[in-house]
Amino acid sequence: RHIASVHQTGCQPELDNLHQYIDMKTLRRYIATCKKKLPLVPESLLDYVVTAYVELRKQARVSKDMTYTSARMLLSILRLSTALARLRCGDLVSKDD
């Protein structure tokens, strides 16, 4: 938005009108709540992630790109999904995560 606004108007907009800030107390409370969550990965989603990972491995073997798909990548995907579920205070990791 900021870049588009600068190109349209030719000047930098006032920062006060662009953002609504969250006070630190609320933000700290939200982060503390998120840290307490330990979302689980449902079995059906785990099967989906493993299948997608196997497909990525197959594509990497046939592809001439220099990409490397490892088990570490699978663990990273699960860790990131769990972190996103924590951010939304979910008890289960969803496919959207």
Short mmCIF file of N, CA and C in Angstrom, two decimals:
data_model
loop_
_atom_site.label_atom_id
_atom_site.label_comp_id
_atom_site.label_asym_id
_atom_site.label_seq_id
_atom_site.Cartn_x
_atom_site.Cartn_y
_atom_site.Cartn_z
N ARG A 1 0.82 -1.20 0.00
CA ARG A 1 0.00 0.00 0.00
C ARG A 1 0.86 1.26 0.00
N HIS A 2 1.89 1.21 0.83
CA HIS A 2 2.74 2.39 0.97
C HIS A 2 3.37 2.77 -0.37
N ILE A 3 3.94 1.79 -1.06
CA ILE A 3 4.61 2.07 -2.33
C ILE A 3 3.60 2.56 -3.36
N ALA A 4 2.43 1.95 -3.42
CA ALA A 4 1.40 2.39 -4.37
C ALA A 4 0.96 3.81 -4.06
N SER A 5 0.83 4.13 -2.79
CA SER A 5 0.43 5.48 -2.39
C SER A 5 1.47 6.51 -2.80
N VAL A 6 2.73 6.18 -2.62
CA VAL A 6 3.81 7.10 -3.01
C VAL A 6 3.79 7.32 -4.51
N HIS A 7 3.58 6.26 -5.29
CA HIS A 7 3.55 6.40 -6.75
C HIS A 7 2.33 7.19 -7.21
N GLN A 8 1.21 7.02 -6.54
CA GLN A 8 -0.01 7.72 -6.95
C GLN A 8 0.03 9.19 -6.59
N THR A 9 0.50 9.51 -5.40
CA THR A 9 0.46 10.90 -4.92
C THR A 9 1.76 11.64 -5.12
N GLY A 10 2.86 10.91 -5.26
CA GLY A 10 4.15 11.57 -5.43
C GLY A 10 4.77 12.02 -4.12
N CYS A 11 4.17 11.69 -2.99
CA CYS A 11 4.75 12.05 -1.71
C CYS A 11 4.45 10.96 -0.68
N GLN A 12 5.22 10.97 0.39
CA GLN A 12 5.05 9.96 1.44
C GLN A 12 3.84 10.31 2.31
N PRO A 13 2.93 9.35 2.53
CA PRO A 13 1.77 9.62 3.38
C PRO A 13 2.18 9.71 4.85
N GLU A 14 1.32 10.31 5.64
CA GLU A 14 1.58 10.41 7.07
C GLU A 14 1.48 9.02 7.68
N LEU A 15 2.43 8.68 8.53
CA LEU A 15 2.47 7.34 9.12
C LEU A 15 1.34 7.09 10.11
N ASP A 16 0.85 8.13 10.76
CA ASP A 16 -0.20 7.95 11.75
C ASP A 16 -1.48 7.39 11.13
N ASN A 17 -1.74 7.73 9.88
CA ASN A 17 -2.96 7.28 9.22
C ASN A 17 -2.85 5.88 8.65
N LEU A 18 -1.63 5.38 8.50
CA LEU A 18 -1.43 4.08 7.86
C LEU A 18 -1.61 2.90 8.80
N HIS A 19 -1.16 3.02 10.02
CA HIS A 19 -1.10 1.87 10.91
C HIS A 19 -1.89 2.10 12.20
N GLN A 20 -2.45 1.01 12.67
CA GLN A 20 -3.04 1.02 14.00
C GLN A 20 -2.16 0.13 14.86
N TYR A 21 -1.59 0.69 15.89
CA TYR A 21 -0.64 -0.04 16.70
C TYR A 21 -1.33 -0.74 17.87
N ILE A 22 -0.78 -1.88 18.25
CA ILE A 22 -1.27 -2.63 19.40
C ILE A 22 -0.37 -2.28 20.58
N ASP A 23 -0.97 -1.99 21.71
CA ASP A 23 -0.15 -1.63 22.86
C ASP A 23 0.65 -2.85 23.32
N MET A 24 1.80 -2.61 23.94
CA MET A 24 2.74 -3.66 24.31
C MET A 24 2.15 -4.66 25.30
N LYS A 25 1.31 -4.19 26.21
CA LYS A 25 0.71 -5.09 27.20
C LYS A 25 -0.15 -6.14 26.52
N THR A 26 -0.97 -5.71 25.57
CA THR A 26 -1.83 -6.63 24.83
C THR A 26 -1.00 -7.59 23.99
N LEU A 27 0.03 -7.08 23.34
CA LEU A 27 0.89 -7.91 22.50
C LEU A 27 1.61 -8.96 23.33
N ARG A 28 2.13 -8.57 24.48
CA ARG A 28 2.82 -9.52 25.36
C ARG A 28 1.87 -10.61 25.87
N ARG A 29 0.65 -10.21 26.20
CA ARG A 29 -0.35 -11.16 26.68
C ARG A 29 -0.70 -12.17 25.57
N TYR A 30 -0.84 -11.66 24.35
CA TYR A 30 -1.15 -12.53 23.20
C TYR A 30 0.00 -13.52 22.95
N ILE A 31 1.23 -13.04 22.98
CA ILE A 31 2.39 -13.91 22.76
C ILE A 31 2.48 -14.97 23.86
N ALA A 32 2.23 -14.57 25.10
CA ALA A 32 2.26 -15.54 26.21
C ALA A 32 1.19 -16.61 26.03
N THR A 33 0.02 -16.21 25.57
CA THR A 33 -1.06 -17.17 25.32
C THR A 33 -0.68 -18.13 24.20
N CYS A 34 -0.08 -17.59 23.14
CA CYS A 34 0.35 -18.43 22.00
C CYS A 34 1.40 -19.44 22.42
N LYS A 35 2.32 -19.02 23.29
CA LYS A 35 3.39 -19.92 23.72
C LYS A 35 2.87 -21.09 24.55
N LYS A 36 1.73 -20.91 25.20
CA LYS A 36 1.16 -21.98 26.02
C LYS A 36 0.52 -23.08 25.18
N LYS A 37 0.14 -22.74 23.96
CA LYS A 37 -0.53 -23.70 23.09
C LYS A 37 0.45 -24.74 22.58
N LEU A 38 0.00 -25.98 22.52
CA LEU A 38 0.79 -27.08 21.94
C LEU A 38 -0.10 -27.81 20.93
N PRO A 39 -0.27 -27.22 19.74
CA PRO A 39 -1.17 -27.82 18.76
C PRO A 39 -0.65 -29.17 18.26
N LEU A 40 -1.57 -30.07 18.03
CA LEU A 40 -1.25 -31.41 17.54
C LEU A 40 -1.52 -31.49 16.04
N VAL A 41 -0.77 -32.35 15.37
CA VAL A 41 -0.99 -32.59 13.94
C VAL A 41 -1.89 -33.81 13.81
N PRO A 42 -3.10 -33.64 13.25
CA PRO A 42 -4.00 -34.78 13.09
C PRO A 42 -3.39 -35.83 12.16
N GLU A 43 -3.76 -37.07 12.36
CA GLU A 43 -3.21 -38.18 11.56
C GLU A 43 -3.47 -37.98 10.07
N SER A 44 -4.67 -37.51 9.73
CA SER A 44 -5.01 -37.30 8.32
C SER A 44 -4.12 -36.24 7.69
N LEU A 45 -3.83 -35.19 8.43
CA LEU A 45 -2.96 -34.14 7.91
C LEU A 45 -1.52 -34.63 7.81
N LEU A 46 -1.11 -35.44 8.74
CA LEU A 46 0.24 -36.00 8.71
C LEU A 46 0.42 -36.85 7.45
N ASP A 47 -0.60 -37.64 7.13
CA ASP A 47 -0.56 -38.44 5.90
C ASP A 47 -0.44 -37.55 4.67
N TYR A 48 -1.21 -36.46 4.66
CA TYR A 48 -1.17 -35.51 3.54
C TYR A 48 0.22 -34.90 3.38
N VAL A 49 0.82 -34.46 4.49
CA VAL A 49 2.14 -33.82 4.44
C VAL A 49 3.20 -34.81 3.97
N VAL A 50 3.15 -36.03 4.46
CA VAL A 50 4.12 -37.05 4.05
C VAL A 50 3.97 -37.36 2.57
N THR A 51 2.74 -37.48 2.09
CA THR A 51 2.49 -37.74 0.67
C THR A 51 3.03 -36.59 -0.19
N ALA A 52 2.77 -35.36 0.24
CA ALA A 52 3.28 -34.20 -0.50
C ALA A 52 4.80 -34.18 -0.50
N TYR A 53 5.41 -34.54 0.61
CA TYR A 53 6.87 -34.60 0.71
C TYR A 53 7.43 -35.66 -0.24
N VAL A 54 6.80 -36.83 -0.29
CA VAL A 54 7.26 -37.90 -1.18
C VAL A 54 7.16 -37.44 -2.63
N GLU A 55 6.09 -36.74 -2.97
CA GLU A 55 5.95 -36.21 -4.33
C GLU A 55 7.05 -35.20 -4.64
N LEU A 56 7.37 -34.34 -3.68
CA LEU A 56 8.47 -33.38 -3.88
C LEU A 56 9.79 -34.10 -4.12
N ARG A 57 10.02 -35.16 -3.38
CA ARG A 57 11.25 -35.96 -3.55
C ARG A 57 11.31 -36.57 -4.95
N LYS A 58 10.17 -37.09 -5.41
CA LYS A 58 10.12 -37.68 -6.75
C LYS A 58 10.42 -36.62 -7.82
N GLN A 59 9.80 -35.45 -7.67
CA GLN A 59 10.02 -34.37 -8.64
C GLN A 59 11.46 -33.90 -8.62
N ALA A 60 12.07 -33.87 -7.45
CA ALA A 60 13.46 -33.42 -7.33
C ALA A 60 14.41 -34.38 -8.03
N ARG A 61 14.08 -35.66 -8.01
CA ARG A 61 14.93 -36.66 -8.68
C ARG A 61 14.91 -36.50 -10.19
N VAL A 62 13.73 -36.22 -10.75
CA VAL A 62 13.60 -36.12 -12.20
C VAL A 62 13.99 -34.74 -12.71
N SER A 63 13.85 -33.74 -11.89
CA SER A 63 14.13 -32.37 -12.30
C SER A 63 15.62 -32.13 -12.43
N LYS A 64 15.96 -31.23 -13.35
CA LYS A 64 17.36 -30.87 -13.54
C LYS A 64 17.75 -29.67 -12.67
N ASP A 65 16.80 -29.15 -11.92
CA ASP A 65 17.10 -28.05 -11.01
C ASP A 65 18.03 -28.54 -9.91
N MET A 66 18.72 -27.62 -9.31
CA MET A 66 19.65 -27.97 -8.25
C MET A 66 18.99 -27.87 -6.88
N THR A 67 17.71 -28.19 -6.81
CA THR A 67 17.01 -28.16 -5.52
C THR A 67 17.25 -29.46 -4.78
N TYR A 68 17.23 -29.38 -3.47
CA TYR A 68 17.46 -30.55 -2.64
C TYR A 68 16.35 -30.65 -1.61
N THR A 69 15.67 -31.76 -1.61
CA THR A 69 14.59 -31.99 -0.66
C THR A 69 15.05 -33.04 0.34
N SER A 70 15.05 -32.67 1.61
CA SER A 70 15.55 -33.59 2.63
C SER A 70 14.50 -33.79 3.72
N ALA A 71 14.80 -34.72 4.62
CA ALA A 71 13.92 -34.95 5.76
C ALA A 71 13.86 -33.72 6.65
N ARG A 72 14.94 -32.95 6.64
CA ARG A 72 14.95 -31.70 7.40
C ARG A 72 13.87 -30.74 6.92
N MET A 73 13.64 -30.75 5.61
CA MET A 73 12.61 -29.89 5.04
C MET A 73 11.23 -30.31 5.56
N LEU A 74 10.99 -31.60 5.64
CA LEU A 74 9.73 -32.10 6.17
C LEU A 74 9.53 -31.66 7.62
N LEU A 75 10.57 -31.78 8.43
CA LEU A 75 10.49 -31.36 9.82
C LEU A 75 10.27 -29.85 9.93
N SER A 76 10.91 -29.10 9.05
CA SER A 76 10.73 -27.64 9.05
C SER A 76 9.30 -27.27 8.71
N ILE A 77 8.72 -27.95 7.74
CA ILE A 77 7.33 -27.69 7.36
C ILE A 77 6.40 -27.97 8.54
N LEU A 78 6.64 -29.07 9.24
CA LEU A 78 5.81 -29.39 10.41
C LEU A 78 6.00 -28.36 11.53
N ARG A 79 7.25 -27.92 11.73
CA ARG A 79 7.51 -26.91 12.77
C ARG A 79 6.83 -25.59 12.44
N LEU A 80 6.92 -25.16 11.17
CA LEU A 80 6.28 -23.91 10.76
C LEU A 80 4.76 -24.01 10.86
N SER A 81 4.21 -25.14 10.48
CA SER A 81 2.75 -25.34 10.58
C SER A 81 2.29 -25.27 12.03
N THR A 82 3.07 -25.86 12.91
CA THR A 82 2.74 -25.82 14.34
C THR A 82 2.81 -24.40 14.86
N ALA A 83 3.82 -23.66 14.41
CA ALA A 83 3.96 -22.26 14.85
C ALA A 83 2.78 -21.42 14.37
N LEU A 84 2.34 -21.64 13.13
CA LEU A 84 1.18 -20.90 12.62
C LEU A 84 -0.09 -21.25 13.40
N ALA A 85 -0.23 -22.52 13.76
CA ALA A 85 -1.39 -22.92 14.57
C ALA A 85 -1.35 -22.24 15.94
N ARG A 86 -0.15 -22.12 16.50
CA ARG A 86 -0.01 -21.41 17.78
C ARG A 86 -0.42 -19.95 17.65
N LEU A 87 -0.01 -19.32 16.54
CA LEU A 87 -0.35 -17.90 16.34
C LEU A 87 -1.85 -17.67 16.30
N ARG A 88 -2.58 -18.63 15.77
CA ARG A 88 -4.04 -18.46 15.74
C ARG A 88 -4.70 -19.11 16.95
N CYS A 89 -3.86 -19.53 17.92
CA CYS A 89 -4.32 -20.15 19.17
C CYS A 89 -5.16 -21.40 18.92
N GLY A 90 -4.75 -22.17 17.93
CA GLY A 90 -5.47 -23.40 17.61
C GLY A 90 -4.92 -24.59 18.38
N ASP A 91 -5.78 -25.57 18.61
CA ASP A 91 -5.37 -26.80 19.29
C ASP A 91 -4.89 -27.85 18.30
N LEU A 92 -5.30 -27.69 17.04
CA LEU A 92 -4.89 -28.62 15.99
C LEU A 92 -4.28 -27.84 14.82
N VAL A 93 -3.29 -28.44 14.18
CA VAL A 93 -2.71 -27.86 12.97
C VAL A 93 -3.69 -28.14 11.84
N SER A 94 -3.97 -27.13 11.02
CA SER A 94 -4.89 -27.33 9.90
C SER A 94 -4.11 -27.36 8.59
N LYS A 95 -4.78 -27.74 7.54
CA LYS A 95 -4.14 -27.79 6.22
C LYS A 95 -3.72 -26.40 5.77
N ASP A 96 -4.44 -25.38 6.20
CA ASP A 96 -4.10 -23.99 5.85
C ASP A 96 -2.78 -23.55 6.48
N ASP A 97 -2.44 -24.14 7.62
CA ASP A 97 -1.19 -23.79 8.29
C ASP A 97 -0.02 -24.30 7.46
#
